CSV table of C-alpha atoms in Angstrom, one decimal:
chain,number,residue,atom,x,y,z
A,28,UNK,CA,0.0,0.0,0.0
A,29,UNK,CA,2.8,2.5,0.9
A,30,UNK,CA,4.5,2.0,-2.3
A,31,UNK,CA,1.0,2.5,-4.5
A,32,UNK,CA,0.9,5.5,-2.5
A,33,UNK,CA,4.3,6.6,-3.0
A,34,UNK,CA,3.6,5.8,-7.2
A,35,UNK,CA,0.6,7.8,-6.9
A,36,UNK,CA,2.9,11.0,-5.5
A,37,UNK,CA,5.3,10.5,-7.9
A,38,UNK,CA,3.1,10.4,-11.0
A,39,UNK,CA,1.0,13.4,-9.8
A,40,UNK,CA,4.2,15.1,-9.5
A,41,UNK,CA,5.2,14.6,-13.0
A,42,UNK,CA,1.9,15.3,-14.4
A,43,UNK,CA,2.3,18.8,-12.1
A,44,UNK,CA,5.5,19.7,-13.5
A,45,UNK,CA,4.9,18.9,-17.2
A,46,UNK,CA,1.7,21.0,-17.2
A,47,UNK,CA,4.1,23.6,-15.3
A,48,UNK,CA,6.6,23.2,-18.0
A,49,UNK,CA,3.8,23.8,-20.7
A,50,UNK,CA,2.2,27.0,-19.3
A,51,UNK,CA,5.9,28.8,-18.7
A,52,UNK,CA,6.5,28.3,-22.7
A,53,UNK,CA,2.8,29.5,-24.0
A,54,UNK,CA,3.5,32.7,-21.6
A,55,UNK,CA,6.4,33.5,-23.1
A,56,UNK,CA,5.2,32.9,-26.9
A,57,UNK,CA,2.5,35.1,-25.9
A,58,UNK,CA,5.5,37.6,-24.9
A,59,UNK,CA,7.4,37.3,-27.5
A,60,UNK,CA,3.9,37.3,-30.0
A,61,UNK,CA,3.3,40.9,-28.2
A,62,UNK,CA,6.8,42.2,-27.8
A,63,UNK,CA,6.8,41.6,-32.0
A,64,UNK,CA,3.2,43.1,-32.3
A,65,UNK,CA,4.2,46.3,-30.7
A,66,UNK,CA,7.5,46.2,-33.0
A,67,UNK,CA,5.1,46.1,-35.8
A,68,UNK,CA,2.8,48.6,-35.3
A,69,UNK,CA,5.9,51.0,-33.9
A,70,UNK,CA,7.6,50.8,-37.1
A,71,UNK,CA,4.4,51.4,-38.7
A,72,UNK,CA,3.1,54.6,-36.9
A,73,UNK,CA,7.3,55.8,-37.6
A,74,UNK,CA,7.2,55.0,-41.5
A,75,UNK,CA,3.7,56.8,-41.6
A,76,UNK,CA,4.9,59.7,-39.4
A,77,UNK,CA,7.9,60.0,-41.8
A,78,UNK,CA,5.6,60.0,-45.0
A,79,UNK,CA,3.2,62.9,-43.2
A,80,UNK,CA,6.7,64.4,-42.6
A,81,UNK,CA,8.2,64.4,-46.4
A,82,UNK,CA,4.6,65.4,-47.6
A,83,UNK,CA,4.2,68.5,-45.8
A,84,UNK,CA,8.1,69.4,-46.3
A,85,UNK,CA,7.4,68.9,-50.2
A,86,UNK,CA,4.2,71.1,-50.0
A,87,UNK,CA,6.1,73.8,-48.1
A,88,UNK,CA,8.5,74.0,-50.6
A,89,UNK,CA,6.0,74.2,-53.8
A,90,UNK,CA,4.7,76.7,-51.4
A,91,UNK,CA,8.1,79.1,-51.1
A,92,UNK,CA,8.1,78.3,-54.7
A,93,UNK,CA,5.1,80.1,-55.7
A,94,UNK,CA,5.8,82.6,-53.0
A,95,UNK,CA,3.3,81.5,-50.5
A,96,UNK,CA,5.4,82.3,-47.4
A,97,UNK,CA,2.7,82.2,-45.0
A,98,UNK,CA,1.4,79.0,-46.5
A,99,UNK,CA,5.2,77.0,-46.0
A,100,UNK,CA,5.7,78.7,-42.4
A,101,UNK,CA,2.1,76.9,-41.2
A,102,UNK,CA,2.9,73.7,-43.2
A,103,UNK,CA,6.6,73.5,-41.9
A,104,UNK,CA,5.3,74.1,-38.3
A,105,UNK,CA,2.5,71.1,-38.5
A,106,UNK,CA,5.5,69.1,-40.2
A,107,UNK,CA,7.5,69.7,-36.7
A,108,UNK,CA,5.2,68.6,-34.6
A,109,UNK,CA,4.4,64.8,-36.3
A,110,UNK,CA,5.6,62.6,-33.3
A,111,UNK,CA,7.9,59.5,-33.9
A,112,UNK,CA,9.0,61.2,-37.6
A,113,UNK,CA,12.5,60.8,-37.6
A,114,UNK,CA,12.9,62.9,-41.0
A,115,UNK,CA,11.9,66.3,-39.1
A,116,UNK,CA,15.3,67.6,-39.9
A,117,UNK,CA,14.2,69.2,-43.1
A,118,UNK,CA,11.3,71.0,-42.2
A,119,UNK,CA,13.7,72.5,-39.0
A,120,UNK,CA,16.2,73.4,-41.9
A,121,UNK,CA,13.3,75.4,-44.1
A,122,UNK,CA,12.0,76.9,-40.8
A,123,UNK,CA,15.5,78.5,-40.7
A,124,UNK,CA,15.7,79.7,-44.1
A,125,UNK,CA,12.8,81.1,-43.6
A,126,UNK,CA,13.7,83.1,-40.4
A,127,UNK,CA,17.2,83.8,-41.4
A,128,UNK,CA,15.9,85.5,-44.8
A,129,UNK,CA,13.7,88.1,-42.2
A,130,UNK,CA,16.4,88.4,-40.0
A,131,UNK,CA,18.0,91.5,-40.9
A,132,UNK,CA,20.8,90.9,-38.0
A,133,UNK,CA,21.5,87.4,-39.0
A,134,UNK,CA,21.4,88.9,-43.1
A,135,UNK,CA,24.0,91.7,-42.0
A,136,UNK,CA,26.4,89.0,-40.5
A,137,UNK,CA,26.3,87.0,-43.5
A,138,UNK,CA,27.4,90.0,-45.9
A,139,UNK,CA,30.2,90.7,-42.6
A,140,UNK,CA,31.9,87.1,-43.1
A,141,UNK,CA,30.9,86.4,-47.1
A,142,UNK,CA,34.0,85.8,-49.1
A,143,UNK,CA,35.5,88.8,-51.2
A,144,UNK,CA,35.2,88.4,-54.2
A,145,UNK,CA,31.2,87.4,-53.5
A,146,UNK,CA,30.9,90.9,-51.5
A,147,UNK,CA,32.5,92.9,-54.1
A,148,UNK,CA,29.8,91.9,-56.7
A,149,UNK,CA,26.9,92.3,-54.6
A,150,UNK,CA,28.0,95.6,-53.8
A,151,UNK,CA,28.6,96.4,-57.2
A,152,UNK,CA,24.8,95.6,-57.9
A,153,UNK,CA,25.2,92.0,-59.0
A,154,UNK,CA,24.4,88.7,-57.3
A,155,UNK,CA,23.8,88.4,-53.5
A,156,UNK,CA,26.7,86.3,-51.6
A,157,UNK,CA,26.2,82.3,-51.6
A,158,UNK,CA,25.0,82.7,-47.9
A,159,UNK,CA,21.8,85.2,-48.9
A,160,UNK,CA,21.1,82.3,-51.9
A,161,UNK,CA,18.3,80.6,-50.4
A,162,UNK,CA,17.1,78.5,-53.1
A,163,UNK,CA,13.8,79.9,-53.3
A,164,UNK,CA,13.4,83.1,-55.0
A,165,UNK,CA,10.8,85.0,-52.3
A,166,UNK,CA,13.3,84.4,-49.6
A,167,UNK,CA,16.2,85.4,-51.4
A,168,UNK,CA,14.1,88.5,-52.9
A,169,UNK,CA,13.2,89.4,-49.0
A,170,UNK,CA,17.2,88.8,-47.6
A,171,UNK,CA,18.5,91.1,-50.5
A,172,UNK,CA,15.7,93.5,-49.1
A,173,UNK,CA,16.9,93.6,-46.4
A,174,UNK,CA,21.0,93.5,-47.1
A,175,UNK,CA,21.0,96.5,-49.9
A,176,UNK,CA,20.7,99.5,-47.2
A,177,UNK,CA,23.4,97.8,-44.9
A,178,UNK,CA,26.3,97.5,-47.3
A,179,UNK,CA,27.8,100.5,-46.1
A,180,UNK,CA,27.4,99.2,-42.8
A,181,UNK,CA,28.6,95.8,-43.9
A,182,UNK,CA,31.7,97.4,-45.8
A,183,UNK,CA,32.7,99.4,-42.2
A,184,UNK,CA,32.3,96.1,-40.2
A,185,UNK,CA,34.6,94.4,-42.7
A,186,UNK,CA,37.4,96.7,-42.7
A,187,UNK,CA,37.4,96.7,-39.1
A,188,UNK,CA,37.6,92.9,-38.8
A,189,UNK,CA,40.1,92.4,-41.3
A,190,UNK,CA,42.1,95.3,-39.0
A,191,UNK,CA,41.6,93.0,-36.0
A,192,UNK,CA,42.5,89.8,-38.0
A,193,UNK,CA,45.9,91.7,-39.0
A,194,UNK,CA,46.8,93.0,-35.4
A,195,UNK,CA,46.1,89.1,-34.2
A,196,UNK,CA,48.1,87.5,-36.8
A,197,UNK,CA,50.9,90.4,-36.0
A,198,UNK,CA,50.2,89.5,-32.2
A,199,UNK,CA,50.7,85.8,-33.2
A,200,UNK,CA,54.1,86.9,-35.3
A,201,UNK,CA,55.5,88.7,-32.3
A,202,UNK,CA,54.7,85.8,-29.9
A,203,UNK,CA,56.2,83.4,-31.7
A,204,UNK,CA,59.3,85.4,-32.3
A,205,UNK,CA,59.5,86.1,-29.0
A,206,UNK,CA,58.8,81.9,-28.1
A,207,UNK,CA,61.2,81.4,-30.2
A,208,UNK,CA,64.4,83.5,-29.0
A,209,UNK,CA,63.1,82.8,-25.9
A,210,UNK,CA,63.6,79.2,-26.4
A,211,UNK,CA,66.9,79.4,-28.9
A,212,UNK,CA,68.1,81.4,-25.1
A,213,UNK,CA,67.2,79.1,-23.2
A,214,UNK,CA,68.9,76.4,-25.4
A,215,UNK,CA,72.3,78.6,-25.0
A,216,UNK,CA,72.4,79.2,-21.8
A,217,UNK,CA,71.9,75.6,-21.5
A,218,UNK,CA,74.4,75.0,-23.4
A,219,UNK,CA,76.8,77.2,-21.7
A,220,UNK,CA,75.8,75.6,-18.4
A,221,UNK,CA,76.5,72.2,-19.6
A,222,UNK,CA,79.8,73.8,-20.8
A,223,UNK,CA,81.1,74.7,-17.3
A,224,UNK,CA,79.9,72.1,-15.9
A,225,UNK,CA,82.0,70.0,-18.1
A,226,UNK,CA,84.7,72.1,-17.7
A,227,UNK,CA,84.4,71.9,-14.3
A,228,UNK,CA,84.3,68.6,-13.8
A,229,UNK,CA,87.4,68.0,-15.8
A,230,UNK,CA,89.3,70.8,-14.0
A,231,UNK,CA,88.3,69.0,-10.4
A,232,UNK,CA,89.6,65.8,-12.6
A,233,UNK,CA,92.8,67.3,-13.7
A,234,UNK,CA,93.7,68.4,-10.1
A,235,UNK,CA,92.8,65.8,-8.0
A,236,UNK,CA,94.9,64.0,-11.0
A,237,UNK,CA,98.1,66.5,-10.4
A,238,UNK,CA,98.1,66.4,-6.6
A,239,UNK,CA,98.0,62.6,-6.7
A,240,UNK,CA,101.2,62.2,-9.3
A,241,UNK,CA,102.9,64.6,-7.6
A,242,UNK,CA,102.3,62.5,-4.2
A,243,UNK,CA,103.2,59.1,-6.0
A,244,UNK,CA,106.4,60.6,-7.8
A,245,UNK,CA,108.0,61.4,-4.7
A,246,UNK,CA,107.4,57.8,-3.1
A,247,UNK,CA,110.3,55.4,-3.3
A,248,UNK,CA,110.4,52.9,-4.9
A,249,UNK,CA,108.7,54.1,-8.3
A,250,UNK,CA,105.6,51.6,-8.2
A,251,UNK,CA,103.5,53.4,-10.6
A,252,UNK,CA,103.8,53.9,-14.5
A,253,UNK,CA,100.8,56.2,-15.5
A,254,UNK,CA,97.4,57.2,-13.4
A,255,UNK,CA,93.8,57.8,-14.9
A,256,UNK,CA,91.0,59.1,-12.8
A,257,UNK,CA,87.5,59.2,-13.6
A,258,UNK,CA,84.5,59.8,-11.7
A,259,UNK,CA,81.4,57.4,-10.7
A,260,UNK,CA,78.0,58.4,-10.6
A,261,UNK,CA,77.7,61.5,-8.0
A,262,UNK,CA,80.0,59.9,-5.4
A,263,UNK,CA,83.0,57.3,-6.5
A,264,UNK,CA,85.8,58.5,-7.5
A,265,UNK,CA,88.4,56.4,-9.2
A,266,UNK,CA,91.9,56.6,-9.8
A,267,UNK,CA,93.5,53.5,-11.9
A,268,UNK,CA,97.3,53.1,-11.6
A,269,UNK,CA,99.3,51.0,-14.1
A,270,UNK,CA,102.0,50.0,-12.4
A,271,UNK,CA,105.8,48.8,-13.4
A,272,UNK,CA,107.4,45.3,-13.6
A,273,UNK,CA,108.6,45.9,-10.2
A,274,UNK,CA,105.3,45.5,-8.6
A,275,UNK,CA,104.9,42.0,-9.3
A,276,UNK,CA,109.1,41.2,-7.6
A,277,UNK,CA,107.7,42.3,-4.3
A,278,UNK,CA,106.2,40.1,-1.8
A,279,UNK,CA,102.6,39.9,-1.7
A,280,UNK,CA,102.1,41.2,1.9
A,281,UNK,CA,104.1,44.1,0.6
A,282,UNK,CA,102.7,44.5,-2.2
A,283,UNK,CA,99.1,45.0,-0.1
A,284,UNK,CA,100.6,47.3,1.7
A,285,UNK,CA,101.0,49.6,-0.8
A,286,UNK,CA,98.0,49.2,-2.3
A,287,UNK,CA,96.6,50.3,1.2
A,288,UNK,CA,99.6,53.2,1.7
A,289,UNK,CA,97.9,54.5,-2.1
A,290,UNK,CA,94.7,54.2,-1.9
A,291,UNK,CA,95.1,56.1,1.5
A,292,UNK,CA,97.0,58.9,-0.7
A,293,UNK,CA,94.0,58.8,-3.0
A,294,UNK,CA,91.5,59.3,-0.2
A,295,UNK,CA,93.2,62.4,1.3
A,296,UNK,CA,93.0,64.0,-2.2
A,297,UNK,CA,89.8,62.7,-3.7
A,298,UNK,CA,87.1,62.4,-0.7
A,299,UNK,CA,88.6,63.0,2.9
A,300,UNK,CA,85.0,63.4,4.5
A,301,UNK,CA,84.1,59.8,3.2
A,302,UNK,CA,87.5,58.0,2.1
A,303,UNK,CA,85.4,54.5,0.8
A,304,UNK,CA,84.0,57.1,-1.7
A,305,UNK,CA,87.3,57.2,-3.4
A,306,UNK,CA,88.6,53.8,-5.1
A,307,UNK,CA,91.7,52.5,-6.9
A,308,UNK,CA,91.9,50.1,-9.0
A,309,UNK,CA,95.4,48.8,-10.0
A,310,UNK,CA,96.1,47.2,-13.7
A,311,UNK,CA,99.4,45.9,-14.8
A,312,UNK,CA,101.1,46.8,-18.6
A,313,UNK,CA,98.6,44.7,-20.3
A,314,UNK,CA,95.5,45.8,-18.6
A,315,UNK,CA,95.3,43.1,-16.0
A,316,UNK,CA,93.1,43.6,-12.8
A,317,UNK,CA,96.2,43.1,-9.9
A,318,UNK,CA,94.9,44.7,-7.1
A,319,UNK,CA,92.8,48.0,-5.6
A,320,UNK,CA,89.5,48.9,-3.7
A,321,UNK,CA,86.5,46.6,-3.4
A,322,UNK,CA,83.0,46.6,-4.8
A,323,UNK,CA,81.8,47.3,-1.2
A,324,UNK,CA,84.0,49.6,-0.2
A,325,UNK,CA,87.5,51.7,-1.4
A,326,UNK,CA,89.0,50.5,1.9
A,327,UNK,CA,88.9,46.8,1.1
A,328,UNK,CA,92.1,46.5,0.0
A,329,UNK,CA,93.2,43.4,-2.5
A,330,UNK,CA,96.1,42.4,-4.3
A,331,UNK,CA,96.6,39.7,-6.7
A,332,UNK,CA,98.7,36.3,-4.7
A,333,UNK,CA,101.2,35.8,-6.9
């Protein structure tokens, strides 16, 4: 009995969630059915809208054509106001042509900024600048109206932007001469900076470089053959002996010895306030490392053994 009962559960339960499974994909068909339906008749009222749109724009301008300006202002207007039209653009751009051809402001501007060569032959009597070209005769007609009495107007506003344009460009000349010494200055005295430095550097070089030969010449015996010094970053400074045959006859504890007795000559002269700041490094004739300071240290004394 318990395991009829237990069956029974079970089966119900399948039956449940199949029916369950069955409802949750007609709701969302009838979703998607709607969603699409809405899509539909959205696109629908937009292509219509659009149509209503190009119909009154094309009206308007037969319209302008014939001269009807009142006619095209109310036609343009309705156009504007058709929701969901996504082609209002050119009734907005009519509406303007209209407005700008009454504008007697907006008409002066235009005559202000119009090229030359355009200006000269409206002023002459001959056809308005491109800008005052409306494309419809009426609004042209009514912009030239309007320009005619302002061309002296136009003519004084010209010269006096063209004298502004030359005193900027002159400003700008100026400027960038003055940037540009400025600049090739700058570049000279960095130059000459550089230049003493150098020479400074080589001077403090060239005497640390005399006081220390003049130190090792008067030692006995003669160890050393020629000295170089050179300096490390901000802080080392280096002097490399090359020293004579000699060196390598004398015993080695000797030998570190006076490794130790020059580097300490070195020290006195190069850094006294922080002697490990000053190295040595000893070569033989050929080159050859054979003694001198330590990575860690110019006090860390080695010679080669043998």
């Amino acid at each position: 009995m318990l395991k009829l009962t237990m069956f029974l559960l079970v089966g119900l339960g399948l039956v449940g969630f199949s029916f369950a499974g069955r409802e949750t994909v007609r709701l969302r068909e009838e979703f998607a059915a709607k969603q699409e339906a809405e899509r539909q008749a959205k696109a629908q009222a937009q292509a219509e809208a659009a149509a209503t749109v190009s119909r009154l724009v094309e009206e308007a301008r037969v319209a302008l054509t014939a001269g009807e300006l009142a006619k095209a202002e109310s036609l343009l207007d309705e156009a504007s106001k058709v929701a969901d039209a996504s082609n209002r653009g050119a009734a907005r751009s009519l509406s303007e042509k209209i407005r700008h051809s009454a504008d007697s402001a907006w008409v002066l501007a235009s005559l202000v900024s119009a090229p030359d060569d355009e200006f000269a032959r409206f002023r002459e009597g001959g056809a308005p600048p491109g800008a005052l070209d409306f494309g419809f005769a009426a609004l042209t007609d009514r912009a030239v109206a309007l320009a005619r009495p302002q061309i002296d107007a136009a003519v004084s506003q010209r010269e006096e932007a063209k004298r502004q344009a030359e005193a900027a460009a002159e400003a700008e000349r100026r400027a960038r001469e003055e940037r540009i010494a400025a600049e090739r200055k700058a570049a000279e005295e960095k130059a000459a900076a550089e230049k003493a430095a150098k020479a400074a550097a080589q001077a403090a070089v060239q005497d640390k470089l005399d006081r220390y030969m003049k130190v090792l010449e008067g030692a006995e015996p003669r160890l050393v053959d020629s000295v170089s010094v050179r300096r490390i970053g901000d802080k080392i400074w280096e002097a490399e002996l090359t020293v004579k045959n000699i060196w390598h006859l004398r015993h080695y504890q000797i030998r570190k010895q006076d490794a130790q007795t020059m580097w300490e000559w070195w020290a006195s002269i190069a850094s006294p306030s922080d002697p490990d700041s000053a190295r040595i490094k000893i070569v033989d004739g050929k080159g050859n490392d054979v003694g001198g300071s330590r990575i860690l240290g110019g006090s860390l004394i080695w010679v080669q053994e043998k």
